[in-house]
Coordinates of C-alpha atoms in Angstrom, one line a residue:
A1 CA 0.0 0.0 0.0
L2 CA 2.9 2.4 0.9
F3 CA 4.5 1.6 -2.5
M4 CA 1.3 2.4 -4.3
M5 CA 0.8 5.7 -2.5
S6 CA 4.4 6.7 -3.3
C7 CA 3.7 6.2 -7.0
I8 CA 0.6 8.2 -6.8
S9 CA 2.4 11.0 -5.0
L10 CA 5.0 11.1 -7.8
A11 CA 2.2 11.5 -10.3
A12 CA 0.8 14.4 -8.3
K13 CA 4.2 16.2 -8.0
S14 CA 4.5 16.1 -11.8
L15 CA 1.7 18.8 -12.0
S16 CA 4.1 21.5 -10.7
F17 CA 6.2 21.6 -13.9
V18 CA 5.5 24.4 -16.6
L19 CA 3.8 22.5 -19.4
M20 CA 3.4 23.0 -23.2
P21 CA 0.1 24.3 -24.5
P22 CA -2.6 21.7 -24.8
L23 CA -2.9 19.8 -28.1
S24 CA -6.4 18.9 -29.3
V25 CA -5.6 16.2 -31.8
Q26 CA -8.2 13.4 -32.8
P27 CA -6.4 10.1 -32.6
L28 CA -4.7 9.3 -36.0
R29 CA -5.8 5.7 -36.1
T30 CA -9.5 6.9 -35.8
I31 CA -9.2 9.1 -38.9
Q32 CA -7.3 6.6 -40.9
T33 CA -9.3 3.4 -40.2
V34 CA -12.7 5.0 -40.4
A35 CA -11.8 6.8 -43.7
T36 CA -10.5 3.5 -45.1
A37 CA -13.5 1.5 -44.1
T38 CA -16.0 4.0 -45.7
T39 CA -14.1 4.8 -48.9
N40 CA -16.5 2.6 -51.0
L41 CA -19.7 3.8 -49.3
Q42 CA -22.0 5.6 -51.7
M43 CA -23.1 8.8 -50.1
A44 CA -26.8 9.6 -49.9
S45 CA -28.2 12.6 -51.7
S46 CA -30.3 13.9 -48.7
S47 CA -29.1 17.0 -47.0
D48 CA -29.3 15.3 -43.6
Y49 CA -26.8 12.6 -44.4
V50 CA -24.2 12.0 -41.7
S51 CA -21.1 10.1 -42.7
P52 CA -19.9 7.1 -40.7
R53 CA -16.7 9.1 -40.0
M54 CA -18.7 11.9 -38.5
L55 CA -20.9 9.5 -36.5
V56 CA -17.8 8.0 -35.0
S57 CA -16.4 11.5 -34.2
N58 CA -19.8 12.4 -32.6
G59 CA -19.7 9.3 -30.5
M60 CA -16.3 10.1 -29.3
Q61 CA -17.3 13.6 -28.3
L62 CA -20.5 12.2 -26.5
F63 CA -18.3 9.8 -24.6
R64 CA -15.9 12.6 -23.6
Q65 CA -18.9 14.5 -22.2
G66 CA -19.9 11.5 -20.1
D67 CA -22.8 10.4 -22.3
V68 CA -21.8 6.8 -22.7
Q69 CA -25.2 5.6 -23.8
G70 CA -25.3 8.3 -26.5
S71 CA -21.8 7.4 -27.7
L72 CA -22.8 3.8 -28.1
A73 CA -25.8 4.8 -30.2
A74 CA -23.6 7.0 -32.4
F75 CA -21.1 4.1 -32.9
D76 CA -23.9 1.7 -33.7
K77 CA -25.3 4.1 -36.3
A78 CA -21.8 4.4 -37.8
D79 CA -21.5 0.5 -38.1
A80 CA -25.0 0.3 -39.6
A81 CA -24.1 2.9 -42.2
V82 CA -21.4 0.6 -43.7
P83 CA -23.6 -2.5 -44.7
D84 CA -20.6 -4.7 -45.7
G85 CA -19.5 -4.7 -42.1
S86 CA -16.0 -3.3 -42.9
L87 CA -16.2 -0.6 -40.2
K88 CA -16.9 -3.0 -37.3
P89 CA -13.3 -4.1 -36.7
F90 CA -12.2 -0.5 -36.3
L91 CA -14.8 0.4 -33.7
W92 CA -12.6 0.0 -30.7
Q93 CA -14.3 3.0 -29.1
R94 CA -17.6 1.1 -29.0
G95 CA -15.8 -1.7 -27.0
I96 CA -14.9 0.9 -24.4
S97 CA -18.4 2.2 -24.3
Y98 CA -19.7 -1.3 -23.8
Y99 CA -17.3 -1.8 -20.8
Y100 CA -18.6 1.3 -19.1
L101 CA -22.2 0.3 -19.6
D102 CA -21.4 -3.1 -18.0
R103 CA -22.1 -4.9 -21.3
F104 CA -18.9 -6.9 -20.9
R105 CA -19.8 -9.8 -23.3
E106 CA -20.4 -7.3 -26.1
G107 CA -17.3 -5.5 -25.3
S108 CA -15.2 -8.6 -25.4
H109 CA -16.7 -9.5 -28.9
Q110 CA -15.8 -6.0 -30.1
F111 CA -12.2 -6.1 -29.0
K112 CA -11.9 -9.6 -30.6
F113 CA -13.0 -8.1 -33.9
D114 CA -10.4 -5.3 -33.4
V115 CA -7.6 -7.7 -32.9
K116 CA -8.4 -9.3 -36.1
V117 CA -7.2 -6.3 -38.0
N118 CA -4.8 -5.0 -35.4
P119 CA -3.2 -8.0 -33.8
L120 CA -0.2 -6.0 -32.3
D121 CA -2.2 -3.5 -30.3
V122 CA -1.9 -4.6 -26.7
E123 CA -4.7 -2.3 -25.6
E124 CA -7.3 -4.3 -27.4
I125 CA -6.2 -7.4 -25.7
V126 CA -6.0 -5.7 -22.3
W127 CA -9.6 -4.4 -22.6
D128 CA -10.8 -7.7 -23.7
I129 CA -9.2 -9.3 -20.6
A130 CA -10.9 -6.6 -18.4
C131 CA -14.2 -7.3 -20.0
L132 CA -13.8 -11.1 -19.5
A133 CA -12.8 -10.7 -15.8
R134 CA -15.8 -8.4 -15.1
L135 CA -18.1 -10.8 -17.0
N136 CA -16.8 -13.8 -15.0
S137 CA -17.3 -11.9 -11.7
V138 CA -20.9 -11.2 -12.7
D139 CA -21.6 -14.8 -13.7
S140 CA -19.8 -16.5 -10.8
S141 CA -20.4 -16.4 -7.1
S142 CA -17.1 -18.2 -6.4
N143 CA -13.5 -17.0 -6.8
V144 CA -12.9 -15.6 -10.3
E145 CA -10.0 -17.0 -12.3
F146 CA -7.5 -14.2 -13.3
P147 CA -6.3 -13.9 -15.9
P148 CA -9.2 -15.5 -17.8
S149 CA -8.2 -18.7 -19.5
D150 CA -9.8 -17.6 -22.8
M151 CA -7.8 -14.3 -23.0
M152 CA -6.2 -13.3 -26.3
S153 CA -2.4 -13.1 -26.9
L154 CA -0.1 -11.3 -29.2
P155 CA 1.3 -13.3 -32.0
K156 CA 4.3 -15.4 -31.0
G157 CA 7.5 -13.2 -30.9
K158 CA 5.7 -10.0 -31.4
K159 CA 5.1 -7.0 -29.1
D160 CA 3.4 -3.6 -29.1
R161 CA 5.6 -0.8 -30.4
R162 CA 5.1 1.2 -27.2
K163 CA 7.4 0.2 -24.4
I164 CA 5.1 0.8 -21.5
M165 CA 2.5 -1.5 -23.1
S166 CA 4.8 -4.5 -22.7
T167 CA 4.6 -4.2 -19.0
V168 CA 0.8 -3.5 -19.2
Y169 CA 0.4 -6.7 -21.3
A170 CA 2.5 -8.8 -18.8
L171 CA 0.5 -7.5 -15.9
F172 CA -2.9 -8.3 -17.4
R173 CA -1.7 -11.7 -18.3
G174 CA -0.4 -12.5 -14.8
E175 CA 3.2 -12.5 -15.9
T176 CA 4.5 -9.6 -13.8
K177 CA 3.5 -7.6 -10.7
E178 CA 1.5 -4.5 -10.0
E179 CA 4.7 -2.7 -8.7
D180 CA 6.5 -3.4 -11.9
L181 CA 4.1 -1.4 -13.9
A182 CA 4.1 1.4 -11.3
L183 CA 7.9 1.6 -11.7
A184 CA 7.8 1.4 -15.4
G185 CA 5.8 4.6 -15.5
H186 CA 8.2 6.5 -13.3
D187 CA 11.7 5.1 -14.0
L188 CA 14.5 6.8 -15.8
G189 CA 13.7 7.5 -19.4
S190 CA 9.9 7.3 -18.9
T191 CA 7.7 9.9 -20.5
K192 CA 4.7 11.9 -19.4
S193 CA 2.5 9.5 -21.4
D194 CA 4.2 6.5 -19.7
E195 CA 3.3 7.9 -16.3
F196 CA -0.4 8.3 -17.3
Y197 CA -0.7 5.0 -19.1
S198 CA 0.8 3.1 -16.1
L199 CA -1.5 4.6 -13.7
F200 CA -4.6 4.3 -15.9
Y201 CA -4.0 0.6 -16.6
L202 CA -3.2 -0.1 -13.0
G203 CA -6.6 1.4 -12.2
L204 CA -8.3 -0.7 -14.8
Y205 CA -6.4 -3.8 -13.7
C206 CA -7.4 -3.3 -10.1
E207 CA -11.0 -2.8 -11.0
A208 CA -11.0 -6.0 -13.0
R209 CA -9.6 -7.7 -9.9
G210 CA -12.3 -6.3 -7.7
Q211 CA -9.9 -4.1 -5.8
T212 CA -12.0 -0.9 -5.8
E213 CA -10.1 1.2 -3.4
K214 CA -6.8 0.7 -5.2
A215 CA -8.5 1.2 -8.6
E216 CA -9.8 4.6 -7.4
A217 CA -6.5 5.8 -6.1
Y218 CA -4.7 4.9 -9.4
M219 CA -7.3 6.3 -11.7
K220 CA -7.6 9.6 -9.8
A221 CA -3.8 9.8 -10.0
A222 CA -4.0 9.2 -13.8
V223 CA -6.4 12.1 -14.3
K224 CA -4.0 14.4 -12.4
T225 CA -0.9 13.6 -14.5
A226 CA 0.9 16.2 -16.6
Y227 CA 0.0 14.2 -19.7
A228 CA -3.8 14.1 -18.9
T229 CA -3.9 17.8 -18.0
S230 CA -2.0 19.2 -20.9
V231 CA -0.2 17.5 -23.8
G232 CA -2.5 14.5 -23.7
V233 CA -5.8 16.1 -23.4
G234 CA -6.7 15.1 -27.0
D235 CA -5.8 11.4 -26.3
Y236 CA -9.1 9.4 -26.1
M237 CA -7.7 7.4 -23.2
T238 CA -7.3 10.5 -20.9
S239 CA -11.0 11.1 -21.5
C240 CA -11.6 7.5 -20.5
A241 CA -9.8 8.1 -17.2
K242 CA -11.9 11.2 -16.5
V243 CA -15.2 9.5 -17.5
H244 CA -14.2 6.4 -15.5
C245 CA -13.9 8.6 -12.3
Q246 CA -17.2 10.4 -13.1
L247 CA -19.1 7.2 -13.6
R248 CA -17.8 5.8 -10.3
G249 CA -18.3 8.9 -8.3
W250 CA -14.6 9.4 -7.7
K251 CA -13.8 13.0 -7.3
A252 CA -10.4 13.5 -8.9

């Protein structure tokens, strides 16, 4: 517990530095993948037509505002607007909305579709593990197996291009300890985003394990990091951290 609080204290101290102006940048993979999936879609002639890309953008904005149900409706409309189903594997945002609506089975299915087109993205696998763990805790009155036996894996010999994600992946797969991820986010050479992602995924991990108090402490610390409050404000995951706290009633 003392170790965890020291890591959280480090995150809070990072707020005292003079920071760069905020960047408001929509995640690049959202722009690229949605545009690719909708290239062959014939646009309707009516003036009220809303493109799948715009629907995804609207869904992301609704999520950022805390309207998770509204975000899901927008993502569903975007999916339905591409009849051949080519957009579905790119709707990772919908999987996150499913998680926060406690629709864990559907969230798991979404992340599995995502991994089919992006097998090297650790976050898709980690969110799936979180969904499976929460689903198993709902379906079982006994001790829940963690990590879930039916979790996904990276292709053999492959890893996520982001260094911090290797430790996140190992933690959710039961191959390393909580303290290792906390250290990875604060050790020499780590970045502001590493600090945020280590705390954010520690919070998600602890919630998946049913450790609510620790989850709250980590997630609130993630929201207060230099990355989440400045250069990372346009990152969808910093919005996830904020919405996570709002939905749980955790005042960050």
